[in-house]
């Protein structure tokens, strides 16, 4: 309802609604429903960001900047869609219970992983609709290093923007920041 209300407030404007990853959040489907409820749905473009948190924010901030720079709706959509394809997200859950509750691993695997103190790392699937196992490491530092190694192999360097979302664990976010700063020279990194 809030999205429809906001759309109605700007009924003479074109709107680009960039949602969180479809499949991981209901925001994409909700945005599509809100678009279809509009009197003029053609003026609204709903984009599935296929990502979460930091990269999602980057896309929204970029779209705002491009609009302020005078680009058209279609030009902004093209730029955003290009960047969606270069986005990559990783998730390090607090513990294996998260993975067990989400049905990603069995309770036995979760207990074993916890007992031997593994650090699981998840990543978005290629379609951005689910999380899948990326790796499991013996330490948090090794988990972060594996992520950075993977990104480096894909050509990611300090020209890219890095985000750390911390789920109210700022100490762990700061630790990740320190590790990344050791591994990526002149990294553009933001904690959110």
JSON list of C-alpha atoms in Angstrom, two decimals:
[
{"chain": "A", "resi": 1, "resn": "UNK", "atom": "CA", "xyz": [0.00, 0.00, 0.00]},
{"chain": "A", "resi": 2, "resn": "UNK", "atom": "CA", "xyz": [2.83, 2.39, 0.81]},
{"chain": "A", "resi": 3, "resn": "UNK", "atom": "CA", "xyz": [4.36, 1.91, -2.64]},
{"chain": "A", "resi": 4, "resn": "UNK", "atom": "CA", "xyz": [1.03, 2.59, -4.39]},
{"chain": "A", "resi": 5, "resn": "UNK", "atom": "CA", "xyz": [0.58, 5.69, -2.25]},
{"chain": "A", "resi": 6, "resn": "UNK", "atom": "CA", "xyz": [4.06, 6.93, -3.17]},
{"chain": "A", "resi": 7, "resn": "UNK", "atom": "CA", "xyz": [3.44, 6.24, -6.87]},
{"chain": "A", "resi": 8, "resn": "UNK", "atom": "CA", "xyz": [0.18, 8.22, -6.69]},
{"chain": "A", "resi": 9, "resn": "UNK", "atom": "CA", "xyz": [2.02, 11.14, -5.08]},
{"chain": "A", "resi": 10, "resn": "UNK", "atom": "CA", "xyz": [4.14, 11.42, -8.26]},
{"chain": "A", "resi": 11, "resn": "UNK", "atom": "CA", "xyz": [1.46, 10.53, -10.81]},
{"chain": "A", "resi": 12, "resn": "UNK", "atom": "CA", "xyz": [2.94, 12.73, -13.56]},
{"chain": "A", "resi": 13, "resn": "UNK", "atom": "CA", "xyz": [6.50, 11.39, -13.21]},
{"chain": "A", "resi": 14, "resn": "UNK", "atom": "CA", "xyz": [8.32, 8.37, -14.58]},
{"chain": "A", "resi": 15, "resn": "UNK", "atom": "CA", "xyz": [9.38, 5.98, -11.84]},
{"chain": "A", "resi": 16, "resn": "UNK", "atom": "CA", "xyz": [12.15, 3.39, -11.58]},
{"chain": "A", "resi": 17, "resn": "UNK", "atom": "CA", "xyz": [11.66, 1.02, -8.67]},
{"chain": "A", "resi": 18, "resn": "UNK", "atom": "CA", "xyz": [14.83, -1.01, -7.97]},
{"chain": "A", "resi": 19, "resn": "UNK", "atom": "CA", "xyz": [13.93, -3.90, -5.69]},
{"chain": "A", "resi": 20, "resn": "UNK", "atom": "CA", "xyz": [15.94, -6.38, -3.68]},
{"chain": "A", "resi": 21, "resn": "UNK", "atom": "CA", "xyz": [16.59, -9.77, -5.25]},
{"chain": "A", "resi": 22, "resn": "UNK", "atom": "CA", "xyz": [13.46, -11.61, -6.32]},
{"chain": "A", "resi": 23, "resn": "UNK", "atom": "CA", "xyz": [13.36, -14.91, -4.46]},
{"chain": "A", "resi": 24, "resn": "UNK", "atom": "CA", "xyz": [15.20, -13.55, -1.43]},
{"chain": "A", "resi": 25, "resn": "UNK", "atom": "CA", "xyz": [12.66, -10.85, -0.71]},
{"chain": "A", "resi": 26, "resn": "UNK", "atom": "CA", "xyz": [9.04, -10.18, -1.58]},
{"chain": "A", "resi": 27, "resn": "UNK", "atom": "CA", "xyz": [9.81, -6.59, -2.58]},
{"chain": "A", "resi": 28, "resn": "UNK", "atom": "CA", "xyz": [10.10, -7.35, -6.29]},
{"chain": "A", "resi": 29, "resn": "UNK", "atom": "CA", "xyz": [6.70, -9.04, -6.49]},
{"chain": "A", "resi": 30, "resn": "UNK", "atom": "CA", "xyz": [5.17, -6.31, -4.32]},
{"chain": "A", "resi": 31, "resn": "UNK", "atom": "CA", "xyz": [6.64, -3.63, -6.61]},
{"chain": "A", "resi": 32, "resn": "UNK", "atom": "CA", "xyz": [5.22, -5.40, -9.68]},
{"chain": "A", "resi": 33, "resn": "UNK", "atom": "CA", "xyz": [1.79, -5.57, -8.06]},
{"chain": "A", "resi": 34, "resn": "UNK", "atom": "CA", "xyz": [1.98, -1.88, -7.13]},
{"chain": "A", "resi": 35, "resn": "UNK", "atom": "CA", "xyz": [2.97, -1.02, -10.71]},
{"chain": "A", "resi": 36, "resn": "UNK", "atom": "CA", "xyz": [-0.01, -2.93, -12.08]},
{"chain": "A", "resi": 37, "resn": "UNK", "atom": "CA", "xyz": [-2.32, -1.07, -9.70]},
{"chain": "A", "resi": 38, "resn": "UNK", "atom": "CA", "xyz": [-1.19, 2.29, -11.06]},
{"chain": "A", "resi": 39, "resn": "UNK", "atom": "CA", "xyz": [-3.44, 4.31, -13.42]},
{"chain": "A", "resi": 40, "resn": "UNK", "atom": "CA", "xyz": [-0.54, 4.49, -15.90]},
{"chain": "A", "resi": 41, "resn": "UNK", "atom": "CA", "xyz": [1.71, 1.45, -15.30]},
{"chain": "A", "resi": 42, "resn": "UNK", "atom": "CA", "xyz": [3.81, 2.15, -18.42]},
{"chain": "A", "resi": 43, "resn": "UNK", "atom": "CA", "xyz": [5.47, 5.07, -16.63]},
{"chain": "A", "resi": 44, "resn": "UNK", "atom": "CA", "xyz": [6.88, 2.69, -13.99]},
{"chain": "A", "resi": 45, "resn": "UNK", "atom": "CA", "xyz": [9.81, 0.31, -14.47]},
{"chain": "A", "resi": 46, "resn": "UNK", "atom": "CA", "xyz": [10.43, -2.34, -11.82]},
{"chain": "A", "resi": 47, "resn": "UNK", "atom": "CA", "xyz": [13.99, -3.69, -11.81]},
{"chain": "A", "resi": 48, "resn": "UNK", "atom": "CA", "xyz": [15.04, -6.87, -10.04]},
{"chain": "A", "resi": 49, "resn": "UNK", "atom": "CA", "xyz": [18.46, -5.93, -8.66]},
{"chain": "A", "resi": 50, "resn": "UNK", "atom": "CA", "xyz": [19.35, -9.64, -8.22]},
{"chain": "A", "resi": 51, "resn": "UNK", "atom": "CA", "xyz": [21.32, -8.55, -5.17]},
{"chain": "A", "resi": 52, "resn": "UNK", "atom": "CA", "xyz": [21.09, -7.38, -1.58]},
{"chain": "A", "resi": 53, "resn": "UNK", "atom": "CA", "xyz": [22.13, -4.60, 0.77]},
{"chain": "A", "resi": 54, "resn": "UNK", "atom": "CA", "xyz": [25.25, -2.71, -0.37]},
{"chain": "A", "resi": 55, "resn": "UNK", "atom": "CA", "xyz": [25.09, -3.45, -4.11]},
{"chain": "A", "resi": 56, "resn": "UNK", "atom": "CA", "xyz": [21.36, -2.70, -4.05]},
{"chain": "A", "resi": 57, "resn": "UNK", "atom": "CA", "xyz": [22.01, 0.65, -2.41]},
{"chain": "A", "resi": 58, "resn": "UNK", "atom": "CA", "xyz": [24.74, 1.39, -4.95]},
{"chain": "A", "resi": 59, "resn": "UNK", "atom": "CA", "xyz": [22.28, 0.82, -7.82]},
{"chain": "A", "resi": 60, "resn": "UNK", "atom": "CA", "xyz": [19.69, 3.11, -6.23]},
{"chain": "A", "resi": 61, "resn": "UNK", "atom": "CA", "xyz": [22.26, 5.85, -5.51]},
{"chain": "A", "resi": 62, "resn": "UNK", "atom": "CA", "xyz": [23.55, 5.58, -9.08]},
{"chain": "A", "resi": 63, "resn": "UNK", "atom": "CA", "xyz": [20.03, 5.84, -10.54]},
{"chain": "A", "resi": 64, "resn": "UNK", "atom": "CA", "xyz": [19.41, 9.00, -8.49]},
{"chain": "A", "resi": 65, "resn": "UNK", "atom": "CA", "xyz": [22.70, 10.53, -9.67]},
{"chain": "A", "resi": 66, "resn": "UNK", "atom": "CA", "xyz": [21.99, 9.67, -13.30]},
{"chain": "A", "resi": 67, "resn": "UNK", "atom": "CA", "xyz": [18.51, 11.23, -13.03]},
{"chain": "A", "resi": 68, "resn": "UNK", "atom": "CA", "xyz": [20.06, 14.37, -11.51]},
{"chain": "A", "resi": 69, "resn": "UNK", "atom": "CA", "xyz": [22.52, 14.40, -14.44]},
{"chain": "A", "resi": 70, "resn": "UNK", "atom": "CA", "xyz": [19.57, 14.49, -16.84]},
{"chain": "A", "resi": 71, "resn": "UNK", "atom": "CA", "xyz": [19.65, 10.95, -18.26]},
{"chain": "A", "resi": 72, "resn": "UNK", "atom": "CA", "xyz": [16.35, 9.57, -19.53]},
{"chain": "A", "resi": 73, "resn": "UNK", "atom": "CA", "xyz": [14.47, 6.73, -17.84]},
{"chain": "A", "resi": 74, "resn": "UNK", "atom": "CA", "xyz": [15.61, 4.24, -20.50]},
{"chain": "A", "resi": 75, "resn": "UNK", "atom": "CA", "xyz": [19.26, 5.39, -20.25]},
{"chain": "A", "resi": 76, "resn": "UNK", "atom": "CA", "xyz": [19.18, 4.96, -16.47]},
{"chain": "A", "resi": 77, "resn": "UNK", "atom": "CA", "xyz": [17.61, 1.51, -16.79]},
{"chain": "A", "resi": 78, "resn": "UNK", "atom": "CA", "xyz": [20.30, 0.45, -19.28]},
{"chain": "A", "resi": 79, "resn": "UNK", "atom": "CA", "xyz": [23.11, 1.61, -16.96]},
{"chain": "A", "resi": 80, "resn": "UNK", "atom": "CA", "xyz": [21.56, -0.07, -13.91]},
{"chain": "A", "resi": 81, "resn": "UNK", "atom": "CA", "xyz": [21.02, -3.34, -15.80]},
{"chain": "A", "resi": 82, "resn": "UNK", "atom": "CA", "xyz": [24.67, -3.37, -16.95]},
{"chain": "A", "resi": 83, "resn": "UNK", "atom": "CA", "xyz": [25.86, -3.06, -13.36]},
{"chain": "A", "resi": 84, "resn": "UNK", "atom": "CA", "xyz": [23.50, -5.72, -12.06]},
{"chain": "A", "resi": 85, "resn": "UNK", "atom": "CA", "xyz": [25.44, -8.23, -14.10]},
{"chain": "A", "resi": 86, "resn": "UNK", "atom": "CA", "xyz": [28.72, -7.26, -12.39]},
{"chain": "A", "resi": 87, "resn": "UNK", "atom": "CA", "xyz": [27.41, -7.40, -8.82]},
{"chain": "A", "resi": 88, "resn": "UNK", "atom": "CA", "xyz": [28.37, -10.20, -6.45]},
{"chain": "A", "resi": 89, "resn": "UNK", "atom": "CA", "xyz": [27.18, -10.78, -2.89]},
{"chain": "A", "resi": 90, "resn": "UNK", "atom": "CA", "xyz": [28.39, -13.07, -0.14]},
{"chain": "A", "resi": 91, "resn": "UNK", "atom": "CA", "xyz": [26.88, -13.92, 3.22]},
{"chain": "A", "resi": 92, "resn": "UNK", "atom": "CA", "xyz": [28.70, -15.25, 6.26]},
{"chain": "A", "resi": 93, "resn": "UNK", "atom": "CA", "xyz": [25.96, -16.42, 8.63]},
{"chain": "A", "resi": 94, "resn": "UNK", "atom": "CA", "xyz": [26.49, -16.04, 12.36]},
{"chain": "A", "resi": 95, "resn": "UNK", "atom": "CA", "xyz": [26.30, -19.80, 12.79]},
{"chain": "A", "resi": 96, "resn": "UNK", "atom": "CA", "xyz": [25.13, -23.00, 11.15]},
{"chain": "A", "resi": 97, "resn": "UNK", "atom": "CA", "xyz": [21.66, -22.72, 12.73]},
{"chain": "A", "resi": 98, "resn": "UNK", "atom": "CA", "xyz": [20.84, -20.11, 10.07]},
{"chain": "A", "resi": 99, "resn": "UNK", "atom": "CA", "xyz": [21.62, -22.63, 7.33]},
{"chain": "A", "resi": 100, "resn": "UNK", "atom": "CA", "xyz": [19.72, -25.43, 9.05]},
{"chain": "A", "resi": 101, "resn": "UNK", "atom": "CA", "xyz": [16.62, -23.24, 9.58]},
{"chain": "A", "resi": 102, "resn": "UNK", "atom": "CA", "xyz": [16.74, -22.16, 5.92]},
{"chain": "A", "resi": 103, "resn": "UNK", "atom": "CA", "xyz": [16.89, -25.79, 4.77]},
{"chain": "A", "resi": 104, "resn": "UNK", "atom": "CA", "xyz": [20.26, -25.33, 3.12]},
{"chain": "A", "resi": 105, "resn": "UNK", "atom": "CA", "xyz": [21.95, -28.05, 5.19]},
{"chain": "A", "resi": 106, "resn": "UNK", "atom": "CA", "xyz": [20.79, -30.90, 7.39]},
{"chain": "A", "resi": 107, "resn": "UNK", "atom": "CA", "xyz": [20.77, -30.55, 11.16]},
{"chain": "A", "resi": 108, "resn": "UNK", "atom": "CA", "xyz": [23.54, -33.19, 11.34]},
{"chain": "A", "resi": 109, "resn": "UNK", "atom": "CA", "xyz": [25.75, -31.20, 8.95]},
{"chain": "A", "resi": 110, "resn": "UNK", "atom": "CA", "xyz": [25.01, -28.07, 10.99]},
{"chain": "A", "resi": 111, "resn": "UNK", "atom": "CA", "xyz": [26.04, -29.76, 14.24]},
{"chain": "A", "resi": 112, "resn": "UNK", "atom": "CA", "xyz": [29.25, -31.10, 12.71]},
{"chain": "A", "resi": 113, "resn": "UNK", "atom": "CA", "xyz": [30.10, -27.71, 11.18]},
{"chain": "A", "resi": 114, "resn": "UNK", "atom": "CA", "xyz": [29.54, -26.00, 14.53]},
{"chain": "A", "resi": 115, "resn": "UNK", "atom": "CA", "xyz": [31.57, -28.60, 16.42]},
{"chain": "A", "resi": 116, "resn": "UNK", "atom": "CA", "xyz": [34.63, -28.15, 14.23]},
{"chain": "A", "resi": 117, "resn": "UNK", "atom": "CA", "xyz": [34.16, -24.36, 14.15]},
{"chain": "A", "resi": 118, "resn": "UNK", "atom": "CA", "xyz": [33.81, -23.95, 10.41]},
{"chain": "A", "resi": 119, "resn": "UNK", "atom": "CA", "xyz": [32.92, -20.53, 8.99]},
{"chain": "A", "resi": 120, "resn": "UNK", "atom": "CA", "xyz": [30.32, -21.02, 6.22]},
{"chain": "A", "resi": 121, "resn": "UNK", "atom": "CA", "xyz": [30.18, -18.60, 3.29]},
{"chain": "A", "resi": 122, "resn": "UNK", "atom": "CA", "xyz": [27.11, -18.34, 1.06]},
{"chain": "A", "resi": 123, "resn": "UNK", "atom": "CA", "xyz": [26.73, -16.53, -2.24]},
{"chain": "A", "resi": 124, "resn": "UNK", "atom": "CA", "xyz": [23.81, -15.62, -4.46]},
{"chain": "A", "resi": 125, "resn": "UNK", "atom": "CA", "xyz": [22.90, -18.06, -7.20]},
{"chain": "A", "resi": 126, "resn": "UNK", "atom": "CA", "xyz": [23.45, -16.85, -10.77]},
{"chain": "A", "resi": 127, "resn": "UNK", "atom": "CA", "xyz": [19.77, -15.90, -11.11]},
{"chain": "A", "resi": 128, "resn": "UNK", "atom": "CA", "xyz": [19.91, -14.04, -7.77]},
{"chain": "A", "resi": 129, "resn": "UNK", "atom": "CA", "xyz": [16.91, -15.97, -6.43]},
{"chain": "A", "resi": 130, "resn": "UNK", "atom": "CA", "xyz": [18.58, -18.03, -3.73]},
{"chain": "A", "resi": 131, "resn": "UNK", "atom": "CA", "xyz": [21.67, -18.41, -1.60]},
{"chain": "A", "resi": 132, "resn": "UNK", "atom": "CA", "xyz": [24.03, -21.32, -2.18]},
{"chain": "A", "resi": 133, "resn": "UNK", "atom": "CA", "xyz": [27.19, -22.61, -0.54]},
{"chain": "A", "resi": 134, "resn": "UNK", "atom": "CA", "xyz": [30.35, -20.87, -1.65]},
{"chain": "A", "resi": 135, "resn": "UNK", "atom": "CA", "xyz": [32.86, -22.32, 0.80]},
{"chain": "A", "resi": 136, "resn": "UNK", "atom": "CA", "xyz": [33.51, -23.18, 4.44]},
{"chain": "A", "resi": 137, "resn": "UNK", "atom": "CA", "xyz": [36.79, -22.24, 6.11]},
{"chain": "A", "resi": 138, "resn": "UNK", "atom": "CA", "xyz": [38.41, -22.83, 9.49]},
{"chain": "A", "resi": 139, "resn": "UNK", "atom": "CA", "xyz": [38.67, -19.12, 10.36]},
{"chain": "A", "resi": 140, "resn": "UNK", "atom": "CA", "xyz": [36.83, -15.91, 9.61]},
{"chain": "A", "resi": 141, "resn": "UNK", "atom": "CA", "xyz": [39.99, -14.42, 8.07]},
{"chain": "A", "resi": 142, "resn": "UNK", "atom": "CA", "xyz": [40.36, -17.41, 5.72]},
{"chain": "A", "resi": 143, "resn": "UNK", "atom": "CA", "xyz": [36.70, -17.07, 4.74]},
{"chain": "A", "resi": 144, "resn": "UNK", "atom": "CA", "xyz": [37.14, -13.39, 3.85]},
{"chain": "A", "resi": 145, "resn": "UNK", "atom": "CA", "xyz": [40.40, -14.18, 2.02]},
{"chain": "A", "resi": 146, "resn": "UNK", "atom": "CA", "xyz": [38.63, -16.84, -0.08]},
{"chain": "A", "resi": 147, "resn": "UNK", "atom": "CA", "xyz": [35.98, -14.28, -1.08]},
{"chain": "A", "resi": 148, "resn": "UNK", "atom": "CA", "xyz": [38.64, -11.72, -2.05]},
{"chain": "A", "resi": 149, "resn": "UNK", "atom": "CA", "xyz": [40.63, -14.37, -3.98]},
{"chain": "A", "resi": 150, "resn": "UNK", "atom": "CA", "xyz": [37.48, -15.28, -5.92]},
{"chain": "A", "resi": 151, "resn": "UNK", "atom": "CA", "xyz": [36.74, -11.63, -6.69]},
{"chain": "A", "resi": 152, "resn": "UNK", "atom": "CA", "xyz": [40.35, -10.99, -7.74]},
{"chain": "A", "resi": 153, "resn": "UNK", "atom": "CA", "xyz": [40.23, -13.94, -10.14]},
{"chain": "A", "resi": 154, "resn": "UNK", "atom": "CA", "xyz": [37.11, -12.36, -11.66]},
{"chain": "A", "resi": 155, "resn": "UNK", "atom": "CA", "xyz": [39.01, -9.10, -12.23]},
{"chain": "A", "resi": 156, "resn": "UNK", "atom": "CA", "xyz": [37.58, -7.18, -9.28]},
{"chain": "A", "resi": 157, "resn": "UNK", "atom": "CA", "xyz": [40.00, -4.60, -7.90]},
{"chain": "A", "resi": 158, "resn": "UNK", "atom": "CA", "xyz": [40.01, -1.20, -6.19]},
{"chain": "A", "resi": 159, "resn": "UNK", "atom": "CA", "xyz": [38.00, 0.27, -9.08]},
{"chain": "A", "resi": 160, "resn": "UNK", "atom": "CA", "xyz": [34.96, -1.56, -7.67]},
{"chain": "A", "resi": 161, "resn": "UNK", "atom": "CA", "xyz": [32.89, -0.54, -4.65]},
{"chain": "A", "resi": 162, "resn": "UNK", "atom": "CA", "xyz": [32.86, -2.94, -1.68]},
{"chain": "A", "resi": 163, "resn": "UNK", "atom": "CA", "xyz": [30.14, -2.97, 0.99]},
{"chain": "A", "resi": 164, "resn": "UNK", "atom": "CA", "xyz": [30.02, -4.74, 4.31]},
{"chain": "A", "resi": 165, "resn": "UNK", "atom": "CA", "xyz": [26.56, -5.16, 5.84]},
{"chain": "A", "resi": 166, "resn": "UNK", "atom": "CA", "xyz": [26.90, -6.34, 9.42]},
{"chain": "A", "resi": 167, "resn": "UNK", "atom": "CA", "xyz": [23.52, -7.27, 10.90]},
{"chain": "A", "resi": 168, "resn": "UNK", "atom": "CA", "xyz": [24.32, -5.36, 14.12]},
{"chain": "A", "resi": 169, "resn": "UNK", "atom": "CA", "xyz": [27.75, -6.94, 14.60]},
{"chain": "A", "resi": 170, "resn": "UNK", "atom": "CA", "xyz": [29.99, -3.93, 13.98]},
{"chain": "A", "resi": 171, "resn": "UNK", "atom": "CA", "xyz": [33.05, -5.61, 15.51]},
{"chain": "A", "resi": 172, "resn": "UNK", "atom": "CA", "xyz": [32.93, -8.42, 12.96]},
{"chain": "A", "resi": 173, "resn": "UNK", "atom": "CA", "xyz": [32.34, -5.88, 10.19]},
{"chain": "A", "resi": 174, "resn": "UNK", "atom": "CA", "xyz": [35.43, -3.92, 11.29]},
{"chain": "A", "resi": 175, "resn": "UNK", "atom": "CA", "xyz": [37.44, -7.15, 11.32]},
{"chain": "A", "resi": 176, "resn": "UNK", "atom": "CA", "xyz": [36.28, -7.88, 7.75]},
{"chain": "A", "resi": 177, "resn": "UNK", "atom": "CA", "xyz": [37.17, -4.33, 6.75]},
{"chain": "A", "resi": 178, "resn": "UNK", "atom": "CA", "xyz": [40.71, -4.71, 8.11]},
{"chain": "A", "resi": 179, "resn": "UNK", "atom": "CA", "xyz": [41.20, -8.01, 6.28]},
{"chain": "A", "resi": 180, "resn": "UNK", "atom": "CA", "xyz": [39.90, -6.60, 3.00]},
{"chain": "A", "resi": 181, "resn": "UNK", "atom": "CA", "xyz": [42.06, -3.48, 3.32]},
{"chain": "A", "resi": 182, "resn": "UNK", "atom": "CA", "xyz": [45.11, -5.75, 3.74]},
{"chain": "A", "resi": 183, "resn": "UNK", "atom": "CA", "xyz": [44.19, -7.69, 0.60]},
{"chain": "A", "resi": 184, "resn": "UNK", "atom": "CA", "xyz": [42.90, -4.98, -1.77]},
{"chain": "A", "resi": 185, "resn": "UNK", "atom": "CA", "xyz": [45.07, -1.90, -2.12]},
{"chain": "A", "resi": 186, "resn": "UNK", "atom": "CA", "xyz": [43.16, 1.42, -2.14]},
{"chain": "A", "resi": 187, "resn": "UNK", "atom": "CA", "xyz": [39.82, -0.36, -1.77]},
{"chain": "A", "resi": 188, "resn": "UNK", "atom": "CA", "xyz": [36.64, 1.77, -1.85]},
{"chain": "A", "resi": 189, "resn": "UNK", "atom": "CA", "xyz": [34.79, 0.17, 1.05]},
{"chain": "A", "resi": 190, "resn": "UNK", "atom": "CA", "xyz": [31.75, 1.18, 3.05]},
{"chain": "A", "resi": 191, "resn": "UNK", "atom": "CA", "xyz": [30.23, -0.44, 6.14]},
{"chain": "A", "resi": 192, "resn": "UNK", "atom": "CA", "xyz": [26.44, -0.25, 6.34]}
]
